[in-house]
C-alpha cells in the first residue's frame, strides 16, 4: 500500500531563512509519481511540482528546489530566502502507476515571520 | 481557463438531512476526482471519473454517498442522512487524460453537520 509521511507537523522561521520540508514515501510499484501542493490560508490547493520515479534529477524553480532520492524514498522541498507569502500548509503526495488517485501526507504548516 | 469551481462554498445542515455538492472541472479535462479533507489532515481520495464513468470508489465512500457525472462535464456528490462525522471540506479536482497528470483543485465545499 502506498503511504506518505511528513514528519514535520509545524515549522516556524524568520523571513529570509532557508527551510526544508521533508517527505518520505512508501510504494511497491516501480512506476510512481510524486507531487507537492501548497494550501494557503484561503484553502485552495495549488500544484507546485510533479516528478516521476524514473527522473531523479533535482529541480529548481526560482526560490523553490526539490531533492528526489530513491535510495532513501524521499522527496524533500526547500524554500530559499523564505517570505511571509510562503506561509501555508504544504502537502506531499504520491500516485502509483496507472492508479490516478493521490495519497497525501498530513502536511507541514510553515509559518514565515517578518 | 477559469479553473475548477465548486458550489456551494459552505453548507451547514442538520444531522439526517441530505446535501448535494457540485463541481465544474476545467473544460478540457476528462478526469474528475473527489477528495475529503478533515482538520489537520491531508485530503483523502473518495472517487474518480473518466468522462462519465466512475472508475474507482474508496471504501471511505459509504452507501450514503453517491457521485455522478452524467454527461462527462460537471459532477455532483450527494450525502444522504448526514452524520456529524461527515463534517469536512469536500474537494474536487480535475486533470487531462493520458499518463498521470497533476490534478488541479477547486476551492472546496466546507460542510458542517450540526
Coordinates of N, CA and C in Angstrom, one line a residue:
Chain A
X1 N 0.8 -1.2 0.0 CA 0.0 0.0 0.0 C 0.9 1.2 0.0
X2 N 0.4 2.3 -0.6 CA 1.2 3.5 -0.7 C 1.0 4.4 0.5
X3 N 2.0 5.1 0.9 CA 2.0 5.9 2.1 C 2.9 7.0 2.0
X4 N 2.5 8.2 2.5 CA 3.4 9.4 2.5 C 3.5 9.9 4.0
X5 N 4.7 10.1 4.4 CA 4.9 10.6 5.8 C 5.6 12.0 5.7
X6 N 5.0 12.9 6.3 CA 5.6 14.2 6.5 C 5.8 14.4 8.0
X7 N 7.0 14.2 8.5 CA 7.2 14.1 10.0 C 7.1 15.4 10.6
X8 N 7.3 16.5 9.9 CA 7.3 17.8 10.5 C 5.9 18.3 10.4
X9 N 5.3 18.5 11.6 CA 3.9 19.0 11.7 C 3.9 20.5 11.4
X10 N 4.8 21.2 12.1 CA 4.8 22.7 12.0 C 6.3 23.1 12.0
X11 N 6.5 24.1 11.2 CA 7.9 24.8 11.2 C 7.6 26.3 11.2
X12 N 8.4 26.9 12.0 CA 8.4 28.4 12.1 C 9.7 29.0 11.8
X13 N 9.8 29.9 10.9 CA 11.1 30.5 10.5 C 10.9 32.0 10.4
X14 N 12.0 32.7 10.4 CA 12.0 34.1 10.2 C 12.3 34.4 8.7
X15 N 11.7 35.4 8.2 CA 11.8 35.8 6.8 C 13.3 35.8 6.4
X16 N 13.6 35.3 5.2 CA 14.9 35.2 4.5 C 15.6 33.9 5.0
X17 N 15.1 33.2 5.9 CA 15.8 31.9 6.3 C 15.4 30.9 5.2
X18 N 16.3 29.9 5.0 CA 16.0 28.8 4.1 C 15.3 27.7 5.0
X19 N 14.4 27.0 4.4 CA 13.7 26.0 5.1 C 13.5 24.7 4.2
X20 N 13.6 23.6 4.8 CA 13.4 22.3 4.0 C 12.3 21.5 4.7
X21 N 11.3 21.1 3.8 CA 10.2 20.3 4.2 C 10.5 18.9 3.8
X22 N 10.3 18.0 4.7 CA 10.7 16.6 4.4 C 9.5 15.8 4.0
X23 N 9.7 14.8 3.1 CA 8.7 13.9 2.6 C 9.3 12.5 2.4
X24 N 8.7 11.5 3.0 CA 9.2 10.1 2.8 C 8.0 9.3 2.4
X25 N 8.2 8.5 1.4 CA 7.1 7.8 0.8 C 7.4 6.3 0.8
X26 N 6.3 5.5 0.7 CA 6.4 4.1 0.6 C 5.5 3.6 -0.6
X27 N 6.1 2.8 -1.4 CA 5.3 2.2 -2.5 C 6.0 0.9 -2.9
X28 N 5.2 0.0 -3.5 CA 5.8 -1.3 -4.0 C 6.0 -1.2 -5.5
X29 N 5.4 -0.1 -6.1 CA 5.5 0.0 -7.6 C 6.8 0.6 -8.0
X30 N 7.2 0.2 -9.2 CA 8.5 0.8 -9.7 C 8.1 2.1 -10.5
X31 N 6.9 2.2 -10.9 CA 6.4 3.4 -11.6 C 5.5 4.2 -10.7
X32 N 5.9 5.4 -10.3 CA 5.1 6.2 -9.4 C 5.4 7.7 -9.7
X33 N 4.5 8.5 -9.1 CA 4.7 10.0 -9.3 C 4.6 10.6 -8.0
X34 N 5.4 11.6 -7.8 CA 5.4 12.4 -6.5 C 5.0 13.9 -6.8
X35 N 4.3 14.4 -5.9 CA 3.8 15.8 -6.1 C 4.0 16.6 -4.8
X36 N 4.1 17.9 -4.9 CA 4.0 18.8 -3.8 C 2.9 19.8 -4.2
X37 N 2.0 20.1 -3.1 CA 1.0 21.1 -3.2 C 1.1 22.0 -2.1
X38 N 0.6 23.3 -2.3 CA 0.6 24.3 -1.3 C -0.8 24.6 -1.0
X39 N -1.2 24.7 0.3 CA -2.5 25.1 0.7 C -2.4 26.4 1.5
X40 N -2.6 27.6 1.0 CA -2.5 28.8 1.7 C -3.8 28.9 2.6
X41 N -3.8 30.0 3.5 CA -4.9 30.1 4.4 C -6.3 30.2 3.6
X42 N -6.3 30.6 2.4 CA -7.5 30.7 1.6 C -8.1 29.3 1.4
X43 N -7.3 28.3 1.5 CA -7.8 26.9 1.4 C -7.6 26.1 0.1
X44 N -7.4 26.8 -1.0 CA -7.3 26.1 -2.3 C -6.0 25.5 -2.5
X45 N -5.9 24.2 -2.8 CA -4.7 23.5 -3.0 C -4.0 24.0 -4.4
X46 N -2.8 24.3 -4.3 CA -2.1 24.8 -5.5 C -1.0 23.8 -5.9
X47 N -1.0 23.4 -7.1 CA 0.0 22.4 -7.6 C 1.4 23.1 -7.7
X48 N 2.4 22.5 -7.2 CA 3.8 23.0 -7.3 C 4.7 22.3 -8.2
X49 N 4.7 20.9 -8.1 CA 5.6 20.1 -8.9 C 5.2 18.7 -9.0
X50 N 5.5 18.0 -10.1 CA 5.3 16.6 -10.2 C 6.6 16.0 -10.7
X51 N 7.0 14.8 -10.1 CA 8.2 14.1 -10.6 C 7.8 12.6 -10.8
X52 N 8.4 12.0 -11.8 CA 8.1 10.6 -12.0 C 9.3 9.8 -11.4
X53 N 9.1 8.5 -11.2 CA 10.1 7.7 -10.5 C 11.3 7.4 -11.3
X54 N 11.3 7.7 -12.6 CA 12.4 7.5 -13.4 C 13.3 8.7 -13.6
X55 N 12.9 9.8 -13.0 CA 13.7 11.0 -13.1 C 14.1 11.5 -11.8
X56 N 15.4 11.2 -11.4 CA 15.8 11.7 -10.1 C 16.6 13.0 -10.2
X57 N 16.5 13.7 -11.3 CA 17.1 15.0 -11.3 C 16.5 15.9 -10.4
X58 N 17.3 16.7 -9.7 CA 16.7 17.7 -8.8 C 16.2 18.8 -9.7
X59 N 15.3 19.6 -9.1 CA 14.7 20.7 -9.9 C 14.7 21.9 -9.1
X60 N 14.9 23.0 -9.8 CA 14.9 24.4 -9.1 C 14.0 25.2 -9.9
X61 N 13.1 25.9 -9.2 CA 12.2 26.9 -9.8 C 12.2 28.2 -8.9
X62 N 12.9 29.1 -9.3 CA 13.0 30.3 -8.5 C 13.6 30.1 -7.1
X63 N 12.8 30.4 -6.1 CA 13.3 30.1 -4.7 C 13.0 28.7 -4.3
X64 N 12.3 27.9 -5.1 CA 11.9 26.6 -4.7 C 12.9 25.6 -5.3
X65 N 13.2 24.5 -4.6 CA 14.0 23.4 -5.2 C 13.5 22.1 -4.5
X66 N 13.7 21.0 -5.3 CA 13.2 19.7 -4.8 C 14.4 18.7 -5.0
X67 N 14.5 17.9 -4.0 CA 15.5 16.9 -4.0 C 14.9 15.5 -3.9
X68 N 15.0 14.7 -5.0 CA 14.4 13.4 -5.0 C 15.4 12.3 -4.9
X69 N 15.3 11.5 -3.9 CA 16.3 10.4 -3.7 C 15.6 9.1 -3.5
X70 N 15.7 8.2 -4.6 CA 15.0 6.9 -4.5 C 15.7 6.1 -3.4
X71 N 17.0 6.2 -3.2 CA 17.7 5.4 -2.2 C 17.1 5.5 -0.8
X72 N 16.6 6.7 -0.5 CA 16.0 6.9 0.8 C 14.5 7.2 0.8
X73 N 13.9 7.0 -0.4 CA 12.5 7.2 -0.6 C 12.1 8.5 -0.1
X74 N 12.8 9.5 -0.5 CA 12.5 10.9 0.0 C 12.3 11.9 -1.2
X75 N 11.5 12.9 -1.0 CA 11.3 13.9 -2.0 C 11.1 15.2 -1.2
X76 N 12.2 15.8 -0.9 CA 12.2 17.0 0.0 C 12.1 18.3 -0.8
X77 N 11.6 19.3 -0.1 CA 11.3 20.6 -0.7 C 12.0 21.7 0.1
X78 N 12.8 22.5 -0.6 CA 13.5 23.6 0.0 C 13.0 24.9 -0.5
X79 N 12.7 25.8 0.4 CA 12.4 27.2 0.0 C 13.6 28.0 0.5
X80 N 14.2 28.7 -0.5 CA 15.3 29.6 -0.2 C 14.9 31.0 0.1
X81 N 15.5 31.7 1.0 CA 15.1 33.1 1.4 C 13.6 33.2 1.5
X82 N 13.1 32.5 2.5 CA 11.6 32.4 2.7 C 11.0 33.8 2.8
X83 N 9.7 33.9 2.4 CA 9.0 35.2 2.5 C 7.7 34.9 3.3
X84 N 7.1 35.9 3.8 CA 5.8 35.8 4.6 C 4.8 35.1 3.7
X85 N 4.8 35.4 2.4 CA 3.7 34.8 1.5 C 3.9 33.3 1.3
X86 N 5.0 32.8 1.8 CA 5.2 31.3 1.7 C 4.5 30.6 2.8
X87 N 3.9 31.3 3.8 CA 3.2 30.7 4.9 C 2.0 30.0 4.4
X88 N 2.0 28.7 4.7 CA 0.9 27.8 4.1 C 1.1 26.4 4.7
X89 N 0.2 25.5 4.4 CA 0.4 24.1 4.7 C 0.9 23.5 3.3
X90 N 1.9 22.7 3.4 CA 2.5 22.1 2.2 C 2.3 20.6 2.3
X91 N 1.7 20.0 1.3 CA 1.5 18.6 1.2 C 2.3 17.9 0.2
X92 N 2.8 16.8 0.5 CA 3.5 15.9 -0.4 C 2.5 14.8 -0.7
X93 N 2.5 14.3 -2.0 CA 1.5 13.3 -2.4 C 2.1 12.3 -3.4
X94 N 1.5 11.1 -3.5 CA 2.1 10.0 -4.3 C 0.9 9.4 -5.1
X95 N 1.2 9.1 -6.3 CA 0.3 8.2 -7.1 C 1.1 7.1 -7.7
X96 N 0.5 5.9 -7.8 CA 1.2 4.7 -8.2 C 0.8 4.3 -9.6
X97 N 1.7 4.1 -10.5 CA 1.5 3.6 -11.8 C 0.3 4.2 -12.5
X98 N -0.7 3.3 -12.9 CA -1.9 3.8 -13.6 C -3.0 4.1 -12.6
X99 N -2.7 4.1 -11.3 CA -3.8 4.4 -10.3 C -3.7 5.9 -10.1
X100 N -4.7 6.6 -10.5 CA -4.6 8.1 -10.6 C -4.9 8.8 -9.3
X101 N -5.4 8.0 -8.3 CA -5.7 8.7 -7.0 C -4.4 9.2 -6.3
X102 N -4.5 10.3 -5.7 CA -3.3 10.8 -4.9 C -3.5 10.4 -3.4
X103 N -2.4 9.9 -2.9 CA -2.3 9.7 -1.4 C -1.4 10.8 -0.8
X104 N -2.0 11.6 0.1 CA -1.4 12.7 0.6 C -0.8 12.4 2.0
X105 N 0.3 13.2 2.3 CA 0.8 13.2 3.7 C -0.1 14.1 4.5
X106 N 0.2 14.2 5.8 CA -0.6 15.0 6.7 C -0.3 16.5 6.6
X107 N 0.7 16.8 5.9 CA 1.0 18.2 5.6 C 2.0 18.8 6.7
X108 N 2.7 19.9 6.3 CA 3.5 20.6 7.2 C 3.1 22.1 7.1
X109 N 2.7 22.6 8.3 CA 2.4 24.0 8.4 C 3.6 24.9 8.5
X110 N 3.9 25.7 7.5 CA 5.0 26.6 7.5 C 4.6 28.0 7.9
X111 N 5.2 28.6 8.9 CA 4.9 29.9 9.2 C 6.2 30.7 9.0
X112 N 6.1 31.8 8.2 CA 7.3 32.6 8.0 C 6.9 34.0 8.7
X113 N 7.7 34.3 9.7 CA 7.5 35.5 10.4 C 8.3 36.6 9.9
X114 N 7.8 37.9 9.9 CA 8.5 39.0 9.4 C 9.7 39.4 10.3
Chain B
X1 N -9.4 29.7 -19.4 CA -9.3 28.6 -18.4 C -9.7 29.3 -17.0
X2 N -10.9 28.9 -16.5 CA -11.4 29.5 -15.3 C -11.1 28.7 -14.1
X3 N -10.5 27.5 -14.2 CA -10.2 26.7 -13.1 C -11.4 25.9 -12.7
X4 N -11.1 25.1 -11.6 CA -12.2 24.2 -11.1 C -13.1 25.0 -10.2
X5 N -14.4 24.9 -10.3 CA -15.3 25.6 -9.4 C -16.1 24.6 -8.7
X6 N -16.5 25.0 -7.5 CA -17.4 24.2 -6.6 C -18.5 25.0 -6.0
X7 N -19.6 24.4 -5.8 CA -20.7 25.1 -5.3 C -21.6 24.2 -4.4
X8 N -22.0 24.6 -3.2 CA -21.7 25.9 -2.6 C -20.3 25.9 -2.0
X9 N -19.9 27.0 -1.5 CA -18.6 27.0 -0.8 C -18.7 26.6 0.7
X10 N -19.9 26.9 1.2 CA -20.1 26.5 2.6 C -21.5 25.9 2.7
X11 N -21.7 24.9 3.5 CA -23.0 24.3 3.7 C -23.1 23.9 5.2
X12 N -24.2 24.4 5.8 CA -24.5 24.0 7.2 C -25.8 23.2 7.1
X13 N -25.8 22.0 7.7 CA -27.0 21.2 7.6 C -27.2 20.5 9.0
X14 N -28.5 20.1 9.2 CA -28.7 19.3 10.4 C -28.6 17.9 10.1
X15 N -28.2 17.2 11.2 CA -28.0 15.7 11.1 C -29.2 15.1 10.5
X16 N -29.0 14.2 9.6 CA -30.1 13.5 9.0 C -30.6 14.0 7.7
X17 N -30.2 15.3 7.3 CA -30.6 15.9 6.1 C -29.7 15.4 4.9
X18 N -30.2 15.6 3.7 CA -29.4 15.2 2.5 C -28.8 16.5 2.0
X19 N -27.5 16.4 1.5 CA -26.9 17.5 0.8 C -26.3 17.1 -0.5
X20 N -26.2 18.1 -1.4 CA -25.6 17.8 -2.7 C -24.6 18.9 -3.0
X21 N -23.4 18.5 -3.5 CA -22.4 19.5 -3.9 C -22.2 19.3 -5.4
X22 N -21.8 20.5 -6.0 CA -21.5 20.4 -7.4 C -20.0 20.8 -7.7
X23 N -19.5 20.2 -8.7 CA -18.1 20.5 -9.2 C -18.1 20.7 -10.7
X24 N -17.5 21.8 -11.1 CA -17.3 22.1 -12.6 C -15.8 22.0 -12.8
X25 N -15.4 21.0 -13.6 CA -13.9 20.9 -13.8 C -13.4 21.9 -14.9
X26 N -12.1 21.9 -15.1 CA -11.6 22.7 -16.2 C -12.1 22.0 -17.5
X27 N -12.5 22.8 -18.4 CA -13.3 22.4 -19.5 C -12.7 21.2 -20.4
X28 N -11.4 21.2 -20.6 CA -10.9 20.2 -21.4 C -10.4 19.0 -20.7
X29 N -10.6 19.0 -19.3 CA -10.2 17.8 -18.5 C -11.3 16.8 -18.5
X30 N -10.9 15.5 -18.8 CA -11.9 14.5 -18.8 C -11.8 13.6 -17.5
X31 N -10.9 13.9 -16.6 CA -10.8 13.1 -15.4 C -11.3 14.1 -14.2
X32 N -12.1 13.6 -13.3 CA -12.6 14.3 -12.2 C -12.5 13.5 -11.0
X33 N -12.1 14.1 -9.9 CA -11.8 13.4 -8.6 C -12.5 14.1 -7.5
X34 N -12.9 13.4 -6.5 CA -13.4 13.9 -5.2 C -12.5 13.5 -4.1
X35 N -12.2 14.4 -3.2 CA -11.5 14.1 -2.0 C -12.2 14.7 -0.8
X36 N -11.9 14.2 0.4 CA -12.4 14.8 1.6 C -11.2 15.2 2.5
X37 N -11.3 16.3 3.1 CA -10.2 16.8 4.0 C -10.8 17.2 5.3
X38 N -10.3 16.6 6.4 CA -10.7 17.0 7.7 C -9.5 17.8 8.4
X39 N -9.9 18.5 9.4 CA -8.9 19.4 10.0 C -7.6 18.8 10.4
X40 N -6.5 19.3 10.0 CA -5.2 18.8 10.3 C -4.7 17.6 9.5
X41 N -5.5 17.2 8.5 CA -5.2 16.0 7.7 C -5.0 16.4 6.3
X42 N -4.3 15.5 5.5 CA -4.3 15.7 4.1 C -5.6 15.2 3.4
X43 N -5.8 15.7 2.2 CA -7.0 15.2 1.5 C -7.0 13.6 1.4
X44 N -8.2 13.1 1.5 CA -8.3 11.6 1.3 C -9.2 11.4 0.0
X45 N -8.7 10.4 -0.8 CA -9.4 10.1 -2.0 C -10.8 9.5 -1.8
X46 N -11.8 10.0 -2.5 CA -13.1 9.3 -2.4 C -13.5 8.6 -3.7
X47 N -13.4 9.2 -4.8 CA -13.8 8.6 -6.1 C -13.3 9.4 -7.2
X48 N -13.3 8.7 -8.4 CA -12.9 9.4 -9.6 C -13.6 8.9 -10.9
X49 N -13.7 9.9 -11.8 CA -14.4 9.6 -13.0 C -13.5 9.9 -14.2
X50 N -13.7 9.0 -15.2 CA -13.1 9.4 -16.5 C -14.3 9.5 -17.4
X51 N -14.4 10.7 -18.0 CA -15.7 11.1 -18.6 C -16.8 10.8 -17.7
X52 N -17.8 10.1 -18.2 CA -19.0 9.9 -17.3 C -18.9 8.6 -16.5
X53 N -17.8 7.8 -16.7 CA -17.7 6.5 -16.0 C -17.0 6.7 -14.6
X54 N -17.6 6.2 -13.6 CA -17.0 6.2 -12.3 C -16.1 5.0 -12.2
X55 N -14.8 5.2 -12.1 CA -13.8 4.1 -12.3 C -13.3 3.5 -11.0
X56 N -13.4 4.3 -9.9 CA -12.9 3.8 -8.6 C -13.6 4.6 -7.5
X57 N -13.9 3.8 -6.5 CA -14.5 4.3 -5.3 C -13.7 3.9 -4.0
X58 N -13.4 4.8 -3.1 CA -12.8 4.4 -1.9 C -13.7 3.7 -0.9
X59 N -13.2 2.9 0.0 CA -14.0 2.3 1.0 C -14.6 3.4 1.9
X60 N -14.0 4.6 1.9 CA -14.5 5.7 2.7 C -15.9 6.2 2.2
X61 N -16.2 5.8 0.9 CA -17.4 6.2 0.3 C -18.5 5.2 0.7
X62 N -19.2 5.5 1.8 CA -20.2 4.6 2.3 C -21.4 4.6 1.4
X63 N -22.4 3.8 1.7 CA -23.6 3.7 0.9 C -24.4 5.0 0.9
X64 N -24.1 5.9 1.9 CA -24.8 7.2 2.0 C -24.3 8.2 1.0
X65 N -23.2 7.9 0.4 CA -22.5 8.8 -0.5 C -22.8 8.3 -2.0
X66 N -23.1 9.2 -2.8 CA -23.2 8.8 -4.2 C -22.7 10.0 -5.1
X67 N -21.9 9.7 -6.1 CA -21.4 10.7 -7.0 C -21.8 10.3 -8.4
X68 N -22.0 11.4 -9.2 CA -22.4 11.2 -10.6 C -21.7 12.2 -11.5
X69 N -21.6 11.9 -12.7 CA -21.0 12.8 -13.7 C -21.8 12.5 -15.0
X70 N -23.0 12.9 -15.1 CA -23.9 12.4 -16.1 C -23.5 12.6 -17.6
X71 N -22.9 13.7 -17.9 CA -22.6 14.0 -19.3 C -21.1 14.2 -19.4
X72 N -20.3 13.7 -18.5 CA -18.9 13.8 -18.6 C -18.4 15.2 -18.4
X73 N -19.2 16.1 -17.9 CA -18.8 17.5 -17.6 C -18.8 17.7 -16.1
X74 N -19.8 18.4 -15.6 CA -19.9 18.6 -14.1 C -20.2 17.3 -13.4
X75 N -19.9 17.4 -12.1 CA -20.2 16.2 -11.2 C -20.9 16.7 -10.0
X76 N -21.7 15.8 -9.4 CA -22.4 16.0 -8.1 C -22.0 15.0 -7.1
X77 N -21.9 15.4 -5.9 CA -21.6 14.5 -4.8 C -22.8 14.6 -3.8
X78 N -23.5 13.6 -3.6 CA -24.6 13.7 -2.6 C -24.3 12.8 -1.4
X79 N -24.7 13.4 -0.3 CA -24.6 12.7 1.0 C -26.0 12.6 1.6
X80 N -26.5 11.4 1.8 CA -27.8 11.2 2.4 C -27.7 10.9 3.9
X81 N -28.7 11.4 4.6 CA -28.8 11.2 6.0 C -27.4 11.5 6.7
X82 N -27.1 12.8 6.6 CA -25.8 13.3 7.0 C -25.6 13.0 8.5
X83 N -24.3 12.7 8.9 CA -23.9 12.5 10.3 C -22.9 13.5 10.6
X84 N -22.7 13.7 11.9 CA -21.7 14.7 12.3 C -20.3 14.4 11.8
X85 N -20.0 13.1 11.7 CA -18.7 12.7 11.2 C -18.5 13.1 9.7
X86 N -19.5 13.5 9.0 CA -19.4 13.9 7.6 C -18.9 15.3 7.5
X87 N -18.8 16.1 8.6 CA -18.3 17.4 8.6 C -16.8 17.4 8.1
X88 N -16.6 18.2 7.0 CA -15.3 18.1 6.4 C -15.3 19.1 5.3
X89 N -14.1 19.3 4.6 CA -14.0 20.0 3.4 C -14.0 19.0 2.3
X90 N -14.9 19.2 1.3 CA -15.0 18.3 0.1 C -14.4 19.0 -1.1
X91 N -13.3 18.3 -1.6 CA -12.5 18.9 -2.6 C -12.8 18.2 -3.9
X92 N -12.8 19.0 -5.0 CA -12.9 18.4 -6.3 C -11.7 18.8 -7.1
X93 N -11.2 17.9 -7.9 CA -10.0 18.2 -8.8 C -10.3 17.6 -10.2
X94 N -9.5 18.1 -11.1 CA -9.6 17.6 -12.5 C -8.2 17.5 -13.1
X95 N -8.1 16.6 -14.1 CA -6.9 16.5 -14.9 C -7.2 16.0 -16.3
X96 N -6.2 16.2 -17.2 CA -6.4 15.7 -18.5 C -6.2 14.2 -18.5
X97 N -6.6 13.5 -19.6 CA -6.4 12.1 -19.8 C -4.9 11.8 -20.1
X98 N -4.6 10.5 -20.2 CA -3.2 10.2 -20.6 C -2.5 9.7 -19.3
X99 N -1.2 9.8 -19.4 CA -0.4 9.4 -18.2 C -0.7 10.4 -17.1
X100 N -0.3 9.9 -15.9 CA -0.7 10.7 -14.7 C -0.3 12.2 -14.9
X101 N -1.2 13.0 -14.8 CA -1.0 14.5 -14.8 C -1.3 15.0 -13.4
X102 N -0.8 16.2 -13.2 CA -1.2 16.9 -11.9 C -2.6 17.2 -11.9
X103 N -3.2 17.1 -10.7 CA -4.6 17.4 -10.5 C -4.8 18.8 -10.1
X104 N -5.7 19.5 -10.6 CA -6.0 20.9 -10.3 C -7.2 20.9 -9.4
X105 N -7.1 21.6 -8.3 CA -8.2 21.5 -7.2 C -9.0 22.8 -7.3
X106 N -10.3 22.6 -6.9 CA -11.2 23.7 -6.7 C -11.1 24.2 -5.3
X107 N -11.9 25.2 -4.9 CA -11.8 25.8 -3.6 C -12.4 25.0 -2.5
X108 N -13.2 24.0 -2.9 CA -13.8 23.1 -1.8 C -15.1 23.6 -1.4
X109 N -15.9 22.7 -0.8 CA -17.1 22.9 -0.1 C -17.0 22.5 1.3
X110 N -17.1 23.5 2.2 CA -17.0 23.1 3.6 C -18.4 22.7 4.2
X111 N -18.5 21.5 4.6 CA -19.7 21.0 5.2 C -19.7 20.9 6.7
X112 N -20.7 21.5 7.3 CA -20.8 21.4 8.8 C -22.1 20.8 9.1
X113 N -22.1 19.7 9.8 CA -23.3 19.0 10.2 C -23.5 19.2 11.7
X114 N -24.7 19.8 12.0 CA -25.0 20.2 13.4 C -25.9 19.2 14.1

